[in-house]
Structure formats: structure tokens, C-alpha cells
Short mmCIF file of C-alpha atoms in Angstrom, two decimals:
data_model
loop_
_atom_site.label_atom_id
_atom_site.label_comp_id
_atom_site.label_asym_id
_atom_site.label_seq_id
_atom_site.Cartn_x
_atom_site.Cartn_y
_atom_site.Cartn_z
CA UNK A 1 -50.71 -77.87 13.93
CA UNK A 2 -53.07 -75.12 14.59
CA UNK A 3 -55.78 -77.33 15.94
CA UNK A 4 -53.00 -78.95 18.08
CA UNK A 5 -52.03 -75.31 19.56
CA UNK A 6 -55.77 -74.58 20.01
CA UNK A 7 -56.36 -77.84 21.93
CA UNK A 8 -53.01 -77.42 24.05
CA UNK A 9 -54.15 -73.90 25.19
CA UNK A 10 -57.51 -74.87 26.15
CA UNK A 11 -56.61 -78.10 27.92
CA UNK A 12 -57.38 -81.76 27.58
CA UNK A 13 -56.96 -85.06 29.10
CA UNK A 14 -55.88 -88.69 28.57
CA UNK A 15 -58.81 -91.04 29.61
CA UNK A 16 -58.52 -95.04 30.18
CA UNK A 17 -62.21 -96.44 29.52
CA UNK A 18 -63.20 -99.98 30.54
CA UNK A 19 -66.39 -101.66 31.29
CA UNK A 20 -69.42 -103.74 30.05
CA UNK A 21 -69.76 -102.09 26.72
CA UNK A 22 -67.36 -99.71 25.66
CA UNK A 23 -68.39 -99.77 21.84
CA UNK A 24 -71.74 -98.39 22.96
CA UNK A 25 -70.34 -95.75 24.93
CA UNK A 26 -68.21 -94.55 21.86
CA UNK A 27 -71.25 -94.58 19.72
CA UNK A 28 -73.08 -92.53 22.32
CA UNK A 29 -70.32 -90.06 22.19
CA UNK A 30 -70.65 -89.78 18.49
CA UNK A 31 -74.41 -89.33 18.74
CA UNK A 32 -73.92 -86.22 21.36
CA UNK A 33 -71.20 -84.72 18.93
CA UNK A 34 -68.58 -85.33 21.84
CA UNK A 35 -65.02 -85.22 20.03
CA UNK A 36 -62.48 -87.62 21.42
CA UNK A 37 -59.23 -88.34 19.42
CA UNK A 38 -55.97 -90.49 19.54
CA UNK A 39 -58.21 -93.63 20.33
CA UNK A 40 -56.51 -96.93 20.69
CA UNK A 41 -56.94 -100.02 22.68
CA UNK A 42 -54.56 -102.14 24.95
CA UNK A 43 -56.20 -105.33 25.92
CA UNK A 44 -59.45 -104.65 27.55
CA UNK A 45 -58.84 -100.99 27.91
CA UNK A 46 -59.43 -97.87 25.66
CA UNK A 47 -57.11 -94.79 25.97
CA UNK A 48 -58.39 -91.53 24.30
CA UNK A 49 -57.81 -87.81 24.37
CA UNK A 50 -60.56 -85.53 25.27
CA UNK A 51 -61.27 -81.85 26.08
CA UNK A 52 -62.07 -80.99 29.56
CA UNK A 53 -65.57 -79.76 28.75
CA UNK A 54 -66.25 -82.93 26.88
CA UNK A 55 -65.13 -85.01 29.89
CA UNK A 56 -67.38 -83.08 32.34
CA UNK A 57 -70.26 -84.48 29.98
CA UNK A 58 -69.63 -87.69 29.88
CA UNK A 59 -71.44 -88.89 33.23
CA UNK A 60 -74.80 -90.00 31.79
CA UNK A 61 -73.18 -91.88 28.90
CA UNK A 62 -71.00 -93.90 31.40
CA UNK A 63 -74.22 -94.86 33.29
CA UNK A 64 -75.84 -96.08 29.93
CA UNK A 65 -73.27 -98.06 28.69
CA UNK A 66 -71.91 -99.59 32.13
CA UNK A 67 -68.41 -98.38 31.62
CA UNK A 68 -65.82 -96.45 33.85
CA UNK A 69 -63.29 -93.96 32.87
CA UNK A 70 -60.16 -92.70 34.77
CA UNK A 71 -58.16 -89.67 33.91
CA UNK A 72 -54.36 -91.15 33.38
CA UNK A 73 -52.59 -87.84 32.29
CA UNK A 74 -53.78 -84.11 31.93
CA UNK A 75 -52.35 -81.93 29.30
CA UNK A 76 -52.30 -78.19 28.58
CA UNK A 77 -51.87 -74.54 29.69
CA UNK A 78 -54.79 -74.59 32.56
CA UNK A 79 -53.25 -77.81 33.62
CA UNK A 80 -49.33 -76.43 33.55
CA UNK A 81 -50.77 -73.19 35.46
CA UNK A 82 -52.64 -75.35 38.35
CA UNK A 83 -49.55 -77.64 38.62
CA UNK A 84 -47.06 -74.59 39.45
CA UNK A 85 -49.52 -72.17 40.93
CA UNK A 86 -47.46 -71.50 44.10
CA UNK A 87 -44.18 -71.05 42.08
CA UNK A 88 -44.65 -67.21 41.49
CA UNK A 89 -40.89 -66.47 40.98
CA UNK A 90 -41.04 -68.91 37.98
CA UNK A 91 -44.13 -66.82 36.24
CA UNK A 92 -42.33 -63.74 37.39
CA UNK A 93 -39.15 -64.74 35.55
CA UNK A 94 -40.80 -66.11 32.45
CA UNK A 95 -42.83 -62.70 32.35
CA UNK A 96 -39.59 -60.91 32.61
CA UNK A 97 -37.59 -62.88 29.95
CA UNK A 98 -40.49 -62.37 27.68
CA UNK A 99 -40.75 -58.72 28.13
CA UNK A 100 -36.72 -58.55 27.51
CA UNK A 101 -37.20 -60.65 24.50
CA UNK A 102 -40.06 -58.11 23.42
CA UNK A 103 -37.87 -55.05 23.98
CA UNK A 104 -34.75 -56.56 22.23
CA UNK A 105 -36.73 -57.22 19.16
CA UNK A 106 -37.80 -53.53 18.84
CA UNK A 107 -33.99 -52.95 17.84
CA UNK A 108 -31.39 -53.69 15.18
CA UNK A 109 -28.67 -55.99 16.27
CA UNK A 110 -27.32 -57.18 12.94
CA UNK A 111 -26.57 -55.71 9.34
CA UNK A 112 -26.10 -57.85 6.25
CA UNK A 113 -24.32 -55.70 3.26
CA UNK A 114 -24.41 -57.78 0.03
CA UNK A 115 -22.90 -56.94 -3.54
CA UNK A 116 -20.64 -53.99 -2.75
CA UNK A 117 -16.96 -54.20 -4.03
CA UNK A 118 -15.37 -50.70 -4.34
CA UNK A 119 -17.59 -49.42 -1.27
CA UNK A 120 -16.34 -51.11 1.79
CA UNK A 121 -18.21 -52.68 4.49
CA UNK A 122 -16.78 -50.08 6.94
CA UNK A 123 -17.68 -47.16 4.92
CA UNK A 124 -21.42 -48.33 4.38
CA UNK A 125 -21.56 -48.89 8.53
CA UNK A 126 -20.01 -45.56 9.22
CA UNK A 127 -22.75 -43.98 6.83
CA UNK A 128 -25.44 -45.97 8.67
CA UNK A 129 -24.03 -44.69 11.99
CA UNK A 130 -23.89 -41.14 10.74
CA UNK A 131 -27.64 -41.37 9.56
CA UNK A 132 -28.65 -43.04 12.90
CA UNK A 133 -29.63 -46.49 11.50
CA UNK A 134 -26.78 -48.61 12.52
CA UNK A 135 -26.42 -51.13 15.58
CA UNK A 136 -28.84 -50.62 18.51
CA UNK A 137 -31.28 -48.43 16.36
CA UNK A 138 -35.07 -48.58 17.22
CA UNK A 139 -36.69 -50.31 14.14
CA UNK A 140 -39.09 -47.67 14.37
CA UNK A 141 -36.63 -45.11 12.96
CA UNK A 142 -35.55 -47.30 10.37
CA UNK A 143 -37.05 -45.77 7.03
CA UNK A 144 -35.92 -48.19 4.10
CA UNK A 145 -36.90 -46.25 1.36
CA UNK A 146 -35.31 -43.11 2.87
CA UNK A 147 -32.09 -45.05 3.21
CA UNK A 148 -31.95 -46.48 -0.23
CA UNK A 149 -32.30 -43.07 -1.66
CA UNK A 150 -29.43 -41.72 0.66
CA UNK A 151 -26.92 -44.67 -0.04
CA UNK A 152 -27.44 -43.86 -3.79
CA UNK A 153 -26.95 -40.05 -3.61
CA UNK A 154 -24.23 -40.68 -1.10
CA UNK A 155 -22.01 -43.29 -3.22
CA UNK A 156 -22.08 -42.57 -6.88
CA UNK A 157 -20.63 -45.94 -7.78
CA UNK A 158 -24.02 -47.65 -6.38
CA UNK A 159 -26.75 -47.46 -9.12
CA UNK A 160 -29.08 -49.75 -7.20
CA UNK A 161 -29.81 -50.61 -3.63
CA UNK A 162 -32.37 -52.53 -1.63
CA UNK A 163 -32.94 -51.83 2.38
CA UNK A 164 -35.12 -54.19 4.08
CA UNK A 165 -35.79 -55.17 7.36
CA UNK A 166 -36.57 -58.41 9.09
CA UNK A 167 -37.06 -58.84 12.81
CA UNK A 168 -33.81 -57.59 14.24
CA UNK A 169 -31.74 -57.85 10.80
CA UNK A 170 -30.99 -55.05 8.40
CA UNK A 171 -30.32 -56.40 5.10
CA UNK A 172 -28.63 -54.17 2.56
CA UNK A 173 -28.18 -55.38 -1.07
CA UNK A 174 -26.57 -52.97 -3.56
CA UNK A 175 -25.21 -52.96 -7.29
CA UNK A 176 -22.23 -51.13 -8.43
CA UNK A 177 -21.61 -49.40 -11.84
CA UNK A 178 -18.13 -50.84 -12.63
CA UNK A 179 -17.16 -47.90 -14.76
CA UNK A 180 -18.09 -45.40 -11.89
CA UNK A 181 -16.60 -47.57 -9.46
CA UNK A 182 -13.29 -47.77 -11.20
CA UNK A 183 -13.23 -44.10 -11.42
CA UNK A 184 -15.07 -42.32 -8.24
CA UNK A 185 -15.80 -38.83 -7.95
CA UNK A 186 -15.86 -37.53 -4.46
CA UNK A 187 -17.53 -34.30 -5.52
CA UNK A 188 -21.08 -33.79 -3.57
CA UNK A 189 -23.25 -30.89 -3.20
CA UNK A 190 -23.30 -29.96 0.40
CA UNK A 191 -26.42 -30.05 2.41
CA UNK A 192 -26.36 -26.23 3.24
CA UNK A 193 -26.36 -25.68 -0.76
CA UNK A 194 -29.32 -28.17 -1.43
CA UNK A 195 -31.56 -25.98 0.64
CA UNK A 196 -30.82 -22.94 -1.13
CA UNK A 197 -32.87 -22.22 -4.55
CA UNK A 198 -32.26 -20.66 -7.80
CA UNK A 199 -28.25 -20.95 -7.44
CA UNK A 200 -25.36 -21.67 -9.50
CA UNK A 201 -22.77 -24.08 -8.33
CA UNK A 202 -19.24 -24.25 -9.78
CA UNK A 203 -16.82 -27.46 -9.59
CA UNK A 204 -13.38 -26.24 -8.13
CA UNK A 205 -9.97 -28.22 -8.25
CA UNK A 206 -9.17 -29.75 -4.73
CA UNK A 207 -5.43 -29.82 -5.61
CA UNK A 208 -2.97 -28.74 -8.12
CA UNK A 209 -2.69 -31.20 -11.16
CA UNK A 210 -3.01 -31.52 -14.86
CA UNK A 211 -6.39 -32.28 -16.46
CA UNK A 212 -6.00 -35.73 -17.89
CA UNK A 213 -9.54 -35.85 -19.27
CA UNK A 214 -13.02 -33.99 -18.87
CA UNK A 215 -16.63 -35.04 -19.37
CA UNK A 216 -19.01 -32.53 -18.73
CA UNK A 217 -22.77 -33.56 -18.10
CA UNK A 218 -24.05 -30.12 -17.20
CA UNK A 219 -22.32 -26.65 -16.94
CA UNK A 220 -19.77 -24.66 -19.02
CA UNK A 221 -16.30 -26.30 -19.09
CA UNK A 222 -13.47 -23.79 -18.18
CA UNK A 223 -10.36 -25.86 -18.79
CA UNK A 224 -9.71 -28.59 -21.41
CA UNK A 225 -7.33 -31.82 -21.54
CA UNK A 226 -3.69 -30.99 -20.80
CA UNK A 227 -4.41 -27.75 -19.04
CA UNK A 228 -2.53 -27.33 -15.72
CA UNK A 229 -4.73 -26.14 -12.62
CA UNK A 230 -4.27 -24.95 -9.37
CA UNK A 231 -6.01 -25.78 -6.19
CA UNK A 232 -9.21 -23.91 -5.91
CA UNK A 233 -9.44 -23.02 -9.48
CA UNK A 234 -12.87 -23.23 -11.50
CA UNK A 235 -13.02 -26.49 -13.56
CA UNK A 236 -16.68 -26.39 -14.90
CA UNK A 237 -18.88 -23.26 -14.27
CA UNK A 238 -22.27 -23.47 -13.45
CA UNK A 239 -23.24 -20.41 -15.37
CA UNK A 240 -24.78 -21.26 -18.77
CA UNK A 241 -24.59 -18.29 -21.45
CA UNK A 242 -27.85 -17.67 -23.25
CA UNK A 243 -27.47 -15.81 -26.70
CA UNK A 244 -30.02 -14.36 -28.73
CA UNK A 245 -30.45 -14.98 -32.60
CA UNK A 246 -27.63 -12.54 -33.38
CA UNK A 247 -25.06 -14.42 -31.34
CA UNK A 248 -25.22 -11.60 -28.61
CA UNK A 249 -24.74 -12.73 -25.15
CA UNK A 250 -27.94 -11.74 -23.11
CA UNK A 251 -28.00 -13.48 -19.91
CA UNK A 252 -27.03 -16.42 -17.80
CA UNK A 253 -28.67 -19.54 -16.73
CA UNK A 254 -27.53 -20.95 -13.22
CA UNK A 255 -27.36 -24.77 -12.67
CA UNK A 256 -25.41 -27.02 -10.62
CA UNK A 257 -22.34 -27.93 -12.58
CA UNK A 258 -21.77 -31.88 -13.00
CA UNK A 259 -18.58 -33.69 -14.53
CA UNK A 260 -16.25 -36.34 -14.55
CA UNK A 261 -12.76 -34.73 -14.15
CA UNK A 262 -9.46 -36.65 -13.92
CA UNK A 263 -6.49 -34.83 -12.66
CA UNK A 264 -2.95 -35.99 -12.56
CA UNK A 265 -1.44 -35.06 -9.20
CA UNK A 266 1.59 -35.59 -7.74
CA UNK A 267 1.72 -36.34 -3.78
CA UNK A 268 4.70 -35.79 -1.98
CA UNK A 269 5.95 -38.82 0.34
CA UNK A 270 7.94 -38.82 3.32
CA UNK A 271 8.58 -41.39 5.93
CA UNK A 272 11.25 -41.95 8.83
CA UNK A 273 12.05 -44.44 11.35
CA UNK A 274 14.38 -45.18 13.67
CA UNK A 275 17.09 -48.03 13.24
CA UNK A 276 16.62 -49.22 16.89
CA UNK A 277 13.13 -50.79 17.38
CA UNK A 278 11.20 -52.75 19.52
CA UNK A 279 10.37 -56.27 17.99
CA UNK A 280 7.74 -58.70 19.23
CA UNK A 281 9.10 -62.19 19.62
CA UNK A 282 6.14 -64.73 20.13
CA UNK A 283 6.79 -67.77 22.27
CA UNK A 284 4.41 -70.05 20.71
CA UNK A 285 2.49 -70.51 24.10
CA UNK A 286 -1.39 -69.91 23.62
CA UNK A 287 -4.23 -70.03 25.95
CA UNK A 288 -8.02 -70.06 24.90
CA UNK A 289 -10.87 -68.91 27.29
CA UNK A 290 -14.41 -68.52 26.50
CA UNK A 291 -16.80 -65.85 27.66
CA UNK A 292 -20.10 -63.96 26.61
CA UNK A 293 -20.49 -60.43 24.94
CA UNK A 294 -23.23 -58.58 26.06
CA UNK A 295 -23.64 -55.21 24.00
CA UNK A 296 -20.15 -53.75 24.38
CA UNK A 297 -19.33 -55.67 27.71
CA UNK A 298 -17.25 -58.63 27.79
CA UNK A 299 -18.03 -61.13 30.60
CA UNK A 300 -15.24 -64.10 31.15
CA UNK A 301 -16.74 -67.53 32.11
CA UNK A 302 -15.23 -68.36 34.52
CA UNK A 303 -13.17 -65.29 35.39
CA UNK A 304 -9.35 -65.97 35.51
CA UNK A 305 -6.42 -64.02 34.77
CA UNK A 306 -4.15 -65.33 32.36
CA UNK A 307 -0.68 -66.31 33.11
CA UNK A 308 1.08 -64.23 30.77
CA UNK A 309 2.74 -60.66 31.19
CA UNK A 310 2.70 -59.79 27.58
CA UNK A 311 0.20 -61.14 24.95
CA UNK A 312 -1.83 -60.49 22.06
CA UNK A 313 -5.77 -61.10 21.93
CA UNK A 314 -7.58 -62.73 19.27
CA UNK A 315 -11.58 -62.89 19.46
CA UNK A 316 -13.88 -64.93 17.47
CA UNK A 317 -17.66 -64.09 18.03
CA UNK A 318 -20.66 -66.01 17.24
CA UNK A 319 -23.93 -64.13 17.72
CA UNK A 320 -26.88 -65.68 19.24
CA UNK A 321 -30.13 -65.67 17.35
CA UNK A 322 -33.70 -66.88 18.00
CA UNK A 323 -34.29 -67.65 14.35
CA UNK A 324 -32.84 -66.48 10.97
CA UNK A 325 -33.77 -62.84 11.39
CA UNK A 326 -34.01 -62.41 15.10
CA UNK A 327 -30.38 -61.82 16.33
CA UNK A 328 -29.80 -60.94 19.97
CA UNK A 329 -27.11 -58.32 20.95
CA UNK A 330 -25.14 -61.47 22.88
CA UNK A 331 -22.28 -63.52 21.40
CA UNK A 332 -20.26 -66.09 22.54
CA UNK A 333 -16.91 -65.09 22.51
CA UNK A 334 -13.86 -67.49 22.13
CA UNK A 335 -10.77 -65.30 23.15
CA UNK A 336 -7.16 -66.54 22.39
CA UNK A 337 -4.16 -65.19 24.18
CA UNK A 338 -0.80 -65.36 22.52
CA UNK A 339 2.19 -64.72 24.67
CA UNK A 340 5.14 -62.56 23.27
CA UNK A 341 8.36 -61.00 24.49
CA UNK A 342 9.58 -57.49 23.49
CA UNK A 343 13.05 -57.31 22.28
CA UNK A 344 15.03 -54.13 21.35
CA UNK A 345 17.05 -54.87 18.16
CA UNK A 346 18.39 -52.99 15.12
CA UNK A 347 16.99 -52.94 11.62
CA UNK A 348 19.46 -54.47 8.99
CA UNK A 349 19.54 -52.61 5.50
CA UNK A 350 17.41 -55.41 4.02
CA UNK A 351 14.91 -54.94 6.93
CA UNK A 352 14.90 -51.47 6.53
CA UNK A 353 13.99 -51.82 2.75
CA UNK A 354 11.20 -54.35 3.77
CA UNK A 355 9.81 -52.11 6.51
CA UNK A 356 9.82 -48.74 4.28
CA UNK A 357 8.12 -50.72 1.34
CA UNK A 358 5.41 -52.09 3.95
CA UNK A 359 4.76 -48.24 4.99
CA UNK A 360 4.69 -47.25 1.57
CA UNK A 361 2.35 -49.97 0.45
CA UNK A 362 0.01 -49.02 3.55
CA UNK A 363 0.15 -45.30 2.06
CA UNK A 364 -0.59 -46.43 -1.46
CA UNK A 365 -3.65 -48.42 -0.19
CA UNK A 366 -4.98 -45.47 1.57
CA UNK A 367 -4.79 -43.42 -1.39
CA UNK A 368 -6.53 -46.45 -3.55
CA UNK A 369 -9.27 -46.44 -1.00
CA UNK A 370 -10.08 -42.80 -1.72
CA UNK A 371 -10.57 -43.82 -5.63
CA UNK A 372 -7.30 -42.68 -6.88
CA UNK A 373 -5.36 -44.42 -9.53
CA UNK A 374 -1.61 -44.91 -9.06
CA UNK A 375 0.48 -44.24 -11.96
CA UNK A 376 4.22 -44.02 -11.02
CA UNK A 377 6.13 -43.80 -7.62
CA UNK A 378 9.79 -42.82 -6.98
CA UNK A 379 11.05 -42.82 -3.63
CA UNK A 380 14.61 -43.22 -2.13
CA UNK A 381 15.54 -44.47 1.34
CA UNK A 382 18.69 -42.62 3.15
CA UNK A 383 20.51 -42.87 6.32
CA UNK A 384 20.99 -39.99 8.84
CA UNK A 385 22.55 -41.08 12.12
CA UNK A 386 20.32 -43.48 14.04
CA UNK A 387 17.33 -42.96 11.61
CA UNK A 388 16.23 -44.07 8.12
CA UNK A 389 14.40 -41.51 5.94
CA UNK A 390 12.24 -42.37 3.18
CA UNK A 391 11.18 -39.54 0.56
CA UNK A 392 9.82 -39.13 -2.84
CA UNK A 393 6.80 -38.41 -4.80
CA UNK A 394 3.57 -40.57 -5.95
CA UNK A 395 2.00 -39.66 -9.11
CA UNK A 396 -1.67 -40.39 -9.18
CA UNK A 397 -4.98 -40.03 -11.42
CA UNK A 398 -7.82 -38.96 -9.40
CA UNK A 399 -11.51 -37.96 -10.09
CA UNK A 400 -12.26 -35.40 -7.33
CA UNK A 401 -13.63 -31.85 -7.04
CA UNK A 402 -15.55 -29.62 -4.84
CA UNK A 403 -18.55 -27.35 -5.22
CA UNK A 404 -18.76 -23.56 -4.62
CA UNK A 405 -21.61 -21.01 -5.49
CA UNK A 406 -20.95 -19.81 -8.80
CA UNK A 407 -18.52 -16.50 -8.49
CA UNK A 408 -20.38 -14.25 -10.88
CA UNK A 409 -23.72 -14.91 -9.22
CA UNK A 410 -22.24 -14.05 -6.19
CA UNK A 411 -21.13 -10.63 -7.61
CA UNK A 412 -24.68 -9.91 -8.93
CA UNK A 413 -26.30 -10.58 -5.57
CA UNK A 414 -23.34 -8.84 -3.67
CA UNK A 415 -23.28 -11.72 -1.13
CA UNK A 416 -19.59 -12.66 -1.07
CA UNK A 417 -20.01 -14.70 1.91
CA UNK A 418 -21.38 -17.79 0.04
CA UNK A 419 -18.12 -18.13 -1.95
CA UNK A 420 -16.20 -19.47 1.33
CA UNK A 421 -19.16 -21.77 1.81
CA UNK A 422 -17.80 -24.70 -0.13
CA UNK A 423 -17.04 -28.15 0.74
CA UNK A 424 -15.54 -31.25 -0.80
#
């Protein structure tokens, strides 16, 4: 394959040979180290391929053997350029296309995420966007090793990750700890705290609740199972007491508290909606169009306005690629328009209960995405004039807390401002 490419770039010709002693001519070519290939005979005529330089050295051999040659075909890059030498716009267009492809190859246009379960694709994509490593990012700014460390430190349920870049594709493979994934903790040490040295940090409650379980890896526990705590109360202190041989407290050693603490918390729930509402009635009429998506711009082909007054749009995109790892920021879009009509109607009691249940389910799903475990829910629906009201409570089990600079250490240094510098 490589030899064929070299021959094509250097150029070669297909030659027809006939005359008195063609066999002698072929022997002379062999004696003079002139390479010929693809030799075959059709009647009294021999056909073969030979390089341009080899063809120029055939004259004395033809004279000795009494044969004649004729070029039947020219192949290769030199002949191509010579044939189209006057078509400057063609070569300019090819050059511009090559430069565009080269430029596009310097950016990320496709992201594959594999192995995630509790951590959603949207969460990882949002994280990559915050780290300036998302779609459209120059490949020179992608630090795969740094991204691996940042993903593991940001998402505690992820215990292993691999980030690799091939062409314009960024592939992220992760492995989750199923135990941690089922009880995620949102406590993360803020960056401004990480830049400080020799500081102790406490874990504080982010809401009111009852301690269901506590497992301390580092620090001094202040509460125990069954205790009721308030928002902002210290759960685990970053101050480790140091005692002498007689059991007398001599000093404190400060560290960053680390623990898994499950709080049983009650969330209030309230929802309301009008009896009268606008409902979409679909006619069943659909219209399919095609177009091209370039970056964030949609270009319909051909451009034609839909005949519907009110409609929904469903897009199916197929991204173009030159090979498995070379994706382009261009997609073929299949756009489906579906017609509907808005009709004002009134909820029946059954429909109202169903709508209230759908809203409650959506609320619970948002809580679940935050890593909480739903224990109980008690809600009631009531009617007031032209409005339905849904109220109640949702009891959950969550593993969440936040960091703050150790209060005792702040008092020792006299710097009370650090107490307010806390983050979830």
C-alpha cells in the first residue's frame, strides 16, 4: 500500500510495447535495473507500468531491440496538476477545505461518557463546561490527567475514571462505588479553603433534622445517632484533642473533618394550579423536513415555512464524521412538525388528582437526583374557588453537610471573618 502511494505521488505511465523483439527489450530493462510492473500481454502488444524517469531512459533499449512504445495512460499527482493547471479556483477551494478540516481537528466536537449510573450525563457535561473542557474546546487545553483527578474529587461516587482524547472525540470512562453512589455526600471543601494552610474545618448541618447514622473518618464527633440538630450546627469538629499521659487536655490538632452523616429531614411541599387550563389537542398531522446544523445554527434544506399555526418540533440529529474519532460540528437534522390546537378546559377531580400526582412525582425525582432517599410522603389536595391546592410533607434521608473554619481556631486567631466563609 505504501509503495503504491509513493508511485502515485511521483507519477507513472501505462505503456504499450510492440515490435521485432519485445522479449529482448524486457531483458534489457532487467539488466539496466529499470523497474516495470503490471506486465500483461494482449495479442502481439505488451502493456506495463513504468515510472516517468524510467520511461525517459528507454530510448537506447528500444533502438537495440527494434521495438516501439506508446503512452496509453498517465497516472499520478504530477499529471493531475498538469491536467488541471488552469483551474486555479479548484485548487484554491481544495486548499481552503484542507485548512478548514485542519482547523476543525484542533477542537473537541464529540464527548462519549461510559460507565456512569448515579451521576447523570448532564451533570458530567456541566462539570466539563465549568472546567472549559466541553464542546468546542481546543484540544491543546485538554489535560486528561488533570480532568481525571478533578472528576474523582468532585464526584465522590466515582472511584475510577479514565479520560482520553482521540481526534476530535473526548471519551470519559468512569466506575462508581455502588455503596457511596446510593448514599452520596455533597460536602466539598471550598477552593478558598484549600488554598489556606494549617486550618481546621468543621462539618455543619445544612438543614434541620435527626441524625439517623454517623460514621466519622476524621475529626471529633459532636452529635450521635438519634440527636436532633439545627441548620448550621456543628456535627463533626475539625479539632482533635491532645492529652498527656495523665489524661489532661494540653492542645488541639486541627484537621479537615470527614464523615458520612445521614439526616432524617422533613421537607414541606406545596403546589397549586387553576381548575381552568389550556390543553393541547393534537390533530395527528405531521410534517417532516431535513436540514443541516452547523455549530448552533440550523439551516433548513430547502427553506420552506410550515403550514401549521401551532406545532411542536422534534429533532433527530446525525453528526457527520470522517472516521471513528474525527467528528465534525455539522449534523444532519430530521425535523418533525406536529400540529396541535390549544383548547381551554376544566380539570375534573380525577384529572386534578392525576395532575397533582405528576407534579409530586417530578418534585420527588428532583430530590432523588440530589442523592436523598424518600422515606414517607403525606399530601392532601383541597379546592378553593377556582384553584386546587396540594400541601403536605415529604420525609427524606440525606447525607449532606457543609464546611466551615473551626470555630475554636477562629477564636484563637481572632479572625472571625472566616466563620462566614463557608460553602456547601
